[in-house]
Tab-separated table of C-alpha atoms and ligand atoms in Angstrom:
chain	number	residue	atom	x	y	z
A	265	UNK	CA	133.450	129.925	286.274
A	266	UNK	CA	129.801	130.412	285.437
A	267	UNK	CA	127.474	133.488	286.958
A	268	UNK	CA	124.356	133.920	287.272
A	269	UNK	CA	124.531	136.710	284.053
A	270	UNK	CA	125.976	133.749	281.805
A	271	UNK	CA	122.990	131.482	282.998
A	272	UNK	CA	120.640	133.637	282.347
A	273	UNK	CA	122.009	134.763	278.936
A	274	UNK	CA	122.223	131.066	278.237
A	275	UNK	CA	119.060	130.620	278.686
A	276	UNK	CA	118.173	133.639	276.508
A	277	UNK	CA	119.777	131.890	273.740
A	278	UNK	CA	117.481	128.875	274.155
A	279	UNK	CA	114.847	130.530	274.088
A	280	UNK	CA	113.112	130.511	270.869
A	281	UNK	CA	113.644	133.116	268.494
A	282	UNK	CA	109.984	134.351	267.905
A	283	UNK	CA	109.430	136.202	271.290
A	284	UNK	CA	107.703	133.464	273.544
A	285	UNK	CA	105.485	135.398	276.452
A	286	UNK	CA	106.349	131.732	278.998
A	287	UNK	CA	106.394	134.121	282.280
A	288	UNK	CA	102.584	135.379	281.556
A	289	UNK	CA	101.659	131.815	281.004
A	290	UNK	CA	102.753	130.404	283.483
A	291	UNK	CA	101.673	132.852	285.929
A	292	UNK	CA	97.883	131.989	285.141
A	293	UNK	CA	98.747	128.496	285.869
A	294	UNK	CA	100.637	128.897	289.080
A	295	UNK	CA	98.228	126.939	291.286
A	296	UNK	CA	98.358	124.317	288.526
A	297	UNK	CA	95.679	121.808	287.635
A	298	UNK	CA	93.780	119.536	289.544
A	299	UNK	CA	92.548	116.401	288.029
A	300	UNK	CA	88.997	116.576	289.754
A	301	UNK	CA	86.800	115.122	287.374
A	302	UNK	CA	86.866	113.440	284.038
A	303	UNK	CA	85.522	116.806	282.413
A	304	UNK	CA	89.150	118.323	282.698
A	305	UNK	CA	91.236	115.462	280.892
A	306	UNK	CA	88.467	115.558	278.585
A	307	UNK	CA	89.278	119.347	278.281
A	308	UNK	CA	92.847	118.493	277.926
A	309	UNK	CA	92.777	116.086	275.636
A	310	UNK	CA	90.610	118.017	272.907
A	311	UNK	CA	93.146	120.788	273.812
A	312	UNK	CA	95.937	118.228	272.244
A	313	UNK	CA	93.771	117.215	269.677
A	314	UNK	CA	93.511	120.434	268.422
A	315	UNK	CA	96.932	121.086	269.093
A	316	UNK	CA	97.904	118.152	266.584
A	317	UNK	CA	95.730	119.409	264.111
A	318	UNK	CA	97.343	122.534	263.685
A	319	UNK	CA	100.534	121.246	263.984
A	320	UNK	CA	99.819	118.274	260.865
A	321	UNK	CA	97.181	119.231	258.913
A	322	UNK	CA	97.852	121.463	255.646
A	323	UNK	CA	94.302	121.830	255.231
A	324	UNK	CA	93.768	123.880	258.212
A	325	UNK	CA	96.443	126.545	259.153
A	326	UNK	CA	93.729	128.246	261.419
A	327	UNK	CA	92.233	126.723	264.179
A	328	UNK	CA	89.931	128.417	266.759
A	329	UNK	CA	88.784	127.502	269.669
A	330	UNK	CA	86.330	129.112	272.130
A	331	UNK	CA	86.128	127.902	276.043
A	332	UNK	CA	83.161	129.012	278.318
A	333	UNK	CA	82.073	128.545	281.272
A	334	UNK	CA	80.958	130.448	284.105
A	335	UNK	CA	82.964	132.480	286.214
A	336	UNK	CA	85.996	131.008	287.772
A	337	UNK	CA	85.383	127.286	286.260
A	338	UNK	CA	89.000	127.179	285.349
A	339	UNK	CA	88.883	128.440	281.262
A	340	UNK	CA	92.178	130.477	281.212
A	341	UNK	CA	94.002	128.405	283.428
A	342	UNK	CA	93.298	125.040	280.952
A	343	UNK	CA	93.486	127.760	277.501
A	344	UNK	CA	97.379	128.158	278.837
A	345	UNK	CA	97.820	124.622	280.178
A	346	UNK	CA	96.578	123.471	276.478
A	347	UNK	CA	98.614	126.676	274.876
A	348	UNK	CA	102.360	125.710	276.860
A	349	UNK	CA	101.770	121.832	276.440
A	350	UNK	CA	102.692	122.679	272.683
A	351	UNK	CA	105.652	123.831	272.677
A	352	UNK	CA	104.824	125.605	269.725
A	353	UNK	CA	107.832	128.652	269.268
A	354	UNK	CA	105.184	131.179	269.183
A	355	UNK	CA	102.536	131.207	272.317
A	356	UNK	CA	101.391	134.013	273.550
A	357	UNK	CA	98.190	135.287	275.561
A	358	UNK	CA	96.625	138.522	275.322
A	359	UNK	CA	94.317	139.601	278.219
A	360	UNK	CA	92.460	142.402	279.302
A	361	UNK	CA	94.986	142.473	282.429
A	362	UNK	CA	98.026	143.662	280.801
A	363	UNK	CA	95.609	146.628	279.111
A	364	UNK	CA	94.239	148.030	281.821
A	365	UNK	CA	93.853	151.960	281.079
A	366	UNK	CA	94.318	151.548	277.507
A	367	UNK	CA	92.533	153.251	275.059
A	368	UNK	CA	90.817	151.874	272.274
A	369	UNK	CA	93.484	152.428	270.222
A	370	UNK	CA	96.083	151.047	272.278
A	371	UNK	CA	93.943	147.984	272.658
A	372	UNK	CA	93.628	147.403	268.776
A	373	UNK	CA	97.429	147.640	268.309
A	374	UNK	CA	98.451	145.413	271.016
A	375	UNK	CA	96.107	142.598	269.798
A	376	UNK	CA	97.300	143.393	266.021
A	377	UNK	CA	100.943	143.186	266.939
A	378	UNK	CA	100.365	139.638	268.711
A	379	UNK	CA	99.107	138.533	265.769
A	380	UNK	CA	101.296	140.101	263.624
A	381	UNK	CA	104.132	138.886	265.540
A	382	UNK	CA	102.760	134.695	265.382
A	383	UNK	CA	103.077	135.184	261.799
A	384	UNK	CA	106.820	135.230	261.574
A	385	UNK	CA	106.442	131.847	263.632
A	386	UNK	CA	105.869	128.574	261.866
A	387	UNK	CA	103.626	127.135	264.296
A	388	UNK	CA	101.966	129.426	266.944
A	389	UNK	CA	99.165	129.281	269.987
A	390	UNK	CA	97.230	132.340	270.826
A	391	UNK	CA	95.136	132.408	274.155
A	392	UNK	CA	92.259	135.415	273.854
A	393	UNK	CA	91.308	135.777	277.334
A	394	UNK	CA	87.948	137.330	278.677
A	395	UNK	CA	86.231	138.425	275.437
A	396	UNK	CA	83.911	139.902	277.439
A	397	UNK	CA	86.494	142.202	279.204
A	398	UNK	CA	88.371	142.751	276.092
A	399	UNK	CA	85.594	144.356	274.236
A	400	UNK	CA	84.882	146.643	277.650
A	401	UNK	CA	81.224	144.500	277.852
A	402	UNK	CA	79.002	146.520	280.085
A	403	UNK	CA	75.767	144.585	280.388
A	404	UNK	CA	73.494	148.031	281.234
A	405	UNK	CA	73.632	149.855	277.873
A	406	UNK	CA	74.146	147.619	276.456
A	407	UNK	CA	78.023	148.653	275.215
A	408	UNK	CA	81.111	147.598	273.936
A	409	UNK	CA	84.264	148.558	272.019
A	410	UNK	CA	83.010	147.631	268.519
A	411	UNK	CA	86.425	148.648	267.248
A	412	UNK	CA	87.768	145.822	269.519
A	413	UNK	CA	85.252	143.501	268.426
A	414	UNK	CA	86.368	144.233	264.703
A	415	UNK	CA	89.733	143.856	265.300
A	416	UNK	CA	89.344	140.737	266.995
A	417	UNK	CA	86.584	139.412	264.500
A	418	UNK	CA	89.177	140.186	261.592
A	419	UNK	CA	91.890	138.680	262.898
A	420	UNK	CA	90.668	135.547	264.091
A	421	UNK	CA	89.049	134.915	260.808
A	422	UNK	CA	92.497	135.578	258.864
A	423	UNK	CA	94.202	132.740	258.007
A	424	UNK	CA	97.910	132.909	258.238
A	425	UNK	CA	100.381	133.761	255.584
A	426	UNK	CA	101.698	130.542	253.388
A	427	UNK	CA	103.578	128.221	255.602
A	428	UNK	CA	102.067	129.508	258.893
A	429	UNK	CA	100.165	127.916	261.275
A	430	UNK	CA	97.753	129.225	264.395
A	431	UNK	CA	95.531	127.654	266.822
A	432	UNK	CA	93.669	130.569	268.782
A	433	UNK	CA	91.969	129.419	272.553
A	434	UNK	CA	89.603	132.089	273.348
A	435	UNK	CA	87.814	132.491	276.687
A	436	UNK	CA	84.992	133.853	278.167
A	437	UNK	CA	82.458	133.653	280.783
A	438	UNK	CA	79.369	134.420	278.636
A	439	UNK	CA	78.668	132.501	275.761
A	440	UNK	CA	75.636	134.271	275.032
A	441	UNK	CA	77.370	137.390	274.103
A	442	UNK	CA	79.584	135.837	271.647
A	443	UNK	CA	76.475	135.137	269.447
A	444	UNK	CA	75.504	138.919	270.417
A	445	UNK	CA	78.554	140.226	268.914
A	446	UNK	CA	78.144	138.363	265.888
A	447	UNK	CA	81.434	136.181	266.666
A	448	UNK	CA	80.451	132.521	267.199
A	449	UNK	CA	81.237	131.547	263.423
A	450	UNK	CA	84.805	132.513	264.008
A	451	UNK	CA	85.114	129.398	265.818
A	452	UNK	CA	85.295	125.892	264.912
A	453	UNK	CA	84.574	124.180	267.994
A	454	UNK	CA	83.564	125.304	271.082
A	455	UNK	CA	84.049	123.854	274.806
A	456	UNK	CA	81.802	124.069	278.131
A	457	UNK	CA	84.181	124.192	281.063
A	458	UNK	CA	81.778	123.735	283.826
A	459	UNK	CA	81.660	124.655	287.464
A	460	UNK	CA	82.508	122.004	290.170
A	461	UNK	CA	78.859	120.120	290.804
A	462	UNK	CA	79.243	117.158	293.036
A	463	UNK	CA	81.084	116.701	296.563
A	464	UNK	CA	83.254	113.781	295.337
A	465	UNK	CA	85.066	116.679	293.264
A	466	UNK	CA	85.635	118.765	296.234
A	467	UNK	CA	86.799	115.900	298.208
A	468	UNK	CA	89.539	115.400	295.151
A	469	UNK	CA	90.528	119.381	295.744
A	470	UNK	CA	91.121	119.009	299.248
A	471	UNK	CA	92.707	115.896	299.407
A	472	UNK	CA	95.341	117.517	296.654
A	473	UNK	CA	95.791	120.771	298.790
A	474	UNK	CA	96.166	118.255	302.039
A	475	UNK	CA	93.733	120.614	303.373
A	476	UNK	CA	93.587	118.117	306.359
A	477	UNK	CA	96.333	116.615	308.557
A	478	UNK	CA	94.793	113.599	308.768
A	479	UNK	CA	92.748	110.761	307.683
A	480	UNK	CA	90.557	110.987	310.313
A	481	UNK	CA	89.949	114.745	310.119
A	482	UNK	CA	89.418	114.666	306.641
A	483	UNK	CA	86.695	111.744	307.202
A	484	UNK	CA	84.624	113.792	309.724
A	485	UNK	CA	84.681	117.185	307.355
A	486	UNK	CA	83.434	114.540	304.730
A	487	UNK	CA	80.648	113.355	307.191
A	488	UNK	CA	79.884	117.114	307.985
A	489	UNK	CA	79.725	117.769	304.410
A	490	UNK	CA	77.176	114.897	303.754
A	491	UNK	CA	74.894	116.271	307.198
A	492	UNK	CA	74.852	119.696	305.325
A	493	UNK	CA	73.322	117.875	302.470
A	494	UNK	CA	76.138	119.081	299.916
A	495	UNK	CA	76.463	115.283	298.870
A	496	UNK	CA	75.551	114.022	295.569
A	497	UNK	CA	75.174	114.754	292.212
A	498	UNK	CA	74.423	118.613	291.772
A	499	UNK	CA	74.020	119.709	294.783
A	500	UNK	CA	77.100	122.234	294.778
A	501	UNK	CA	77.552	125.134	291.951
A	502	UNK	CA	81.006	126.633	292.423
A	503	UNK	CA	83.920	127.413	290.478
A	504	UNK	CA	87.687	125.870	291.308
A	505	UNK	CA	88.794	129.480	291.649
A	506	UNK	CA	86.660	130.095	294.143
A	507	UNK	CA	87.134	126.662	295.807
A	508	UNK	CA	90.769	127.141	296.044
A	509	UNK	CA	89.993	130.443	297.798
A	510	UNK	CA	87.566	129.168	300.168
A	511	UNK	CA	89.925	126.333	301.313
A	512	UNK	CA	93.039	128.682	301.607
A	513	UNK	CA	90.789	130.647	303.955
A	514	UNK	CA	89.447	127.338	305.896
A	515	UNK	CA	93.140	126.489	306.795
A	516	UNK	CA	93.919	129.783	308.491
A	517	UNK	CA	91.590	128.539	311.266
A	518	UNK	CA	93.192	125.332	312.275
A	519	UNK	CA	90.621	124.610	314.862
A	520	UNK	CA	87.682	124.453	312.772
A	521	UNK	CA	88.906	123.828	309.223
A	522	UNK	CA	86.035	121.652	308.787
A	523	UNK	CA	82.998	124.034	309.677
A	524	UNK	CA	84.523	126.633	307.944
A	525	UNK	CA	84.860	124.511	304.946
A	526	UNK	CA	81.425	123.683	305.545
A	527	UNK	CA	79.936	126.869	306.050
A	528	UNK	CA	81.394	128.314	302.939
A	529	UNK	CA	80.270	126.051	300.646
A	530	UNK	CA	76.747	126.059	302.233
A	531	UNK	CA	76.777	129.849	301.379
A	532	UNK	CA	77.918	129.140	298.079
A	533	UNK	CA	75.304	126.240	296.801
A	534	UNK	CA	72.715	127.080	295.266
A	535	UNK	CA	69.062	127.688	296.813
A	536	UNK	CA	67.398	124.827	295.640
A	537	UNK	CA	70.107	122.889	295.749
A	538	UNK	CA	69.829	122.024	292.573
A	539	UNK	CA	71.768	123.673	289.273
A	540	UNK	CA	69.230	125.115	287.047
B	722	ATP	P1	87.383	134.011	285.228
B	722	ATP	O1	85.967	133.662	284.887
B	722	ATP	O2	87.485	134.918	286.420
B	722	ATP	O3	88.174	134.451	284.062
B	722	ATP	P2	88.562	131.389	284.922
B	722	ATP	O4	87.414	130.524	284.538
B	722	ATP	O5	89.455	131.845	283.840
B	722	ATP	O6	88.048	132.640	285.773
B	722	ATP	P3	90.993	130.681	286.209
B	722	ATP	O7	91.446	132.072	286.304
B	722	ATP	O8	91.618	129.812	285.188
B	722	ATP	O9	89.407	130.609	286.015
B	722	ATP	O10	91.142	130.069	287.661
B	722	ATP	C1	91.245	128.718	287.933
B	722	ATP	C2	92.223	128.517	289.051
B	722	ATP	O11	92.118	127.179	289.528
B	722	ATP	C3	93.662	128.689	288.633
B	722	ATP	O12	94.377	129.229	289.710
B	722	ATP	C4	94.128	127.267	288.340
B	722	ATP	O13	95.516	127.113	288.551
B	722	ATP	C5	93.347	126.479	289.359
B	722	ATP	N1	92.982	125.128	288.938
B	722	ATP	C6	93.141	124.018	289.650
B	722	ATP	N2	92.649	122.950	289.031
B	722	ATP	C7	92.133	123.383	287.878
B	722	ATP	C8	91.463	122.733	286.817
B	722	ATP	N3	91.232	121.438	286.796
B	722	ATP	N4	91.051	123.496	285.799
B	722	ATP	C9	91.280	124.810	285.797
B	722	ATP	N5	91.904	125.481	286.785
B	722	ATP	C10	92.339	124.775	287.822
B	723	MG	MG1	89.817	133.767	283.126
């Protein structure tokens, strides 16, 4: 007879031997991806592209990546969609979340021991999330951790011992500061992940989340949405974070999903209706 313990342990043992961090992934990925708009198989795609590299090429055993984008646009939830899809032993992500309280210190040794740990893997995948919160950015000042920044700046740059390989996905939500911080030659390509722009995108979103019951309702919120002038190119400036949210809260009022749908993203465009 087989118990739950012996499952579990069995799938211990199939689990690969270089301390894969799968739960923290996939809990950044939970709500999953939605195919919205060309721009995120595009995304996807260089993701494998790069992921191929690494995993062929003997010229380059370190690859880095950096994806930006404003707020919410979706950069660590495609860094560990791109990260898992390669099933690399190694893949781990290390984000200001699971530091919170640290000191200094602690910070520096939890990012050197991620990278110390990909090492013993052949082929590994390190997501860098939120630079900006990483390195304790405060915009007034302005300040950071510069022993973060060193650490990080070091690392990065290092290539791997002989026989190793390492493709590093880094995030953040302000590109200018990477060129602040004197990082933006660690990486070797960088990738805009922008916000959501045009209705048609939103109308993809909601017709995944079956936001509406039926055709018909979901026609008339599309009418309502094209009255409020949020139709066409541009004329909408929000991330799919924040989407998401805004439609989970428009279906806890089943009798005016629609409005509320409406209303939100209204108070979300931008002034001019234009992005500048
Ligand atoms: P922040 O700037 O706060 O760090 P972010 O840009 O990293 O935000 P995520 O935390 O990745 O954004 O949030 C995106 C959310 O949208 C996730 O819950 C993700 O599952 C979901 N999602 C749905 N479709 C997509 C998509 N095409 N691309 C990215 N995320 C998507
Ligand atoms: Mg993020």
């Amino acid at each position: 007879r087989v118990n739950r313990s012996d499952f579990m342990h069995a799938l211990d043992e199939v689990h690969p031997m270089y301390g894969i961090s799968e739960e923290e992934l996939t809990s950044v990925v939970q709500n999953g991806i939605i195919h919205f708009d060309a721009v995120v198989d595009e995304i996807l795609n260089d993701g494998r592209l790069f992921i191929e590299q690494v995993r062929t090429s003997e010229r380059t055993p370190l690859v880095s990546l950096l994806l930006h984008g404003p707020p919410g646009s979706g950069k660590t939830a495609l860094a560990a969609t791109i990260a898992m899809a390669s099933e690399f032993p190694f893949v781990k992500i290390i984000s200001p979340d699971q530091m919170v309280g640290f000191s200094e210190g602690q910070k520096i040794s939890t990012i050197a021991k991620v990278f110390t740990d990909s090492y013993k893997s052949p082929l590994s995948v390190i997501v860098v999330d939120q630079i900006e919160r990483l390195i304790d950015w405060v915009s007034i000042g302005p300040r950071f951790s510069n022993g973060v920044v060193q650490t990080l700046t070091v690392l990065m740059g290092k290539r791997p011992p002989k026989e190793r390989r390492l493709l590093i996905i880094a995030t953040t939500s302000s590109r200018p500061l990477i060129t602040e911080i004197e990082m933006s030659d660690v990486f070797d390509s960088e990738i805009r992940v922008p916000p959501i722009s045009d209705a048609r995108s939103v109308e993809t979103v909601i017709r995944e989340l079956k936001l509406f019951g039926s055709e018909t309702e979901y026609r008339r919120a599309m009418d309502k949405m094209r009255q409020a002038g949020l139709s066409g190119e541009g004329r909408l400036n929000i991330g799919i974070k924040k989407l998401l949210s805004v439609v989970e809260m428009a279906r806890q009022e089943p009798e005016a999903v629609a409005d509320r749908l409406v209303q939100s993203l209204m108070q979300l465009a931008p002034p001019s209706g234009i992005i500048v």
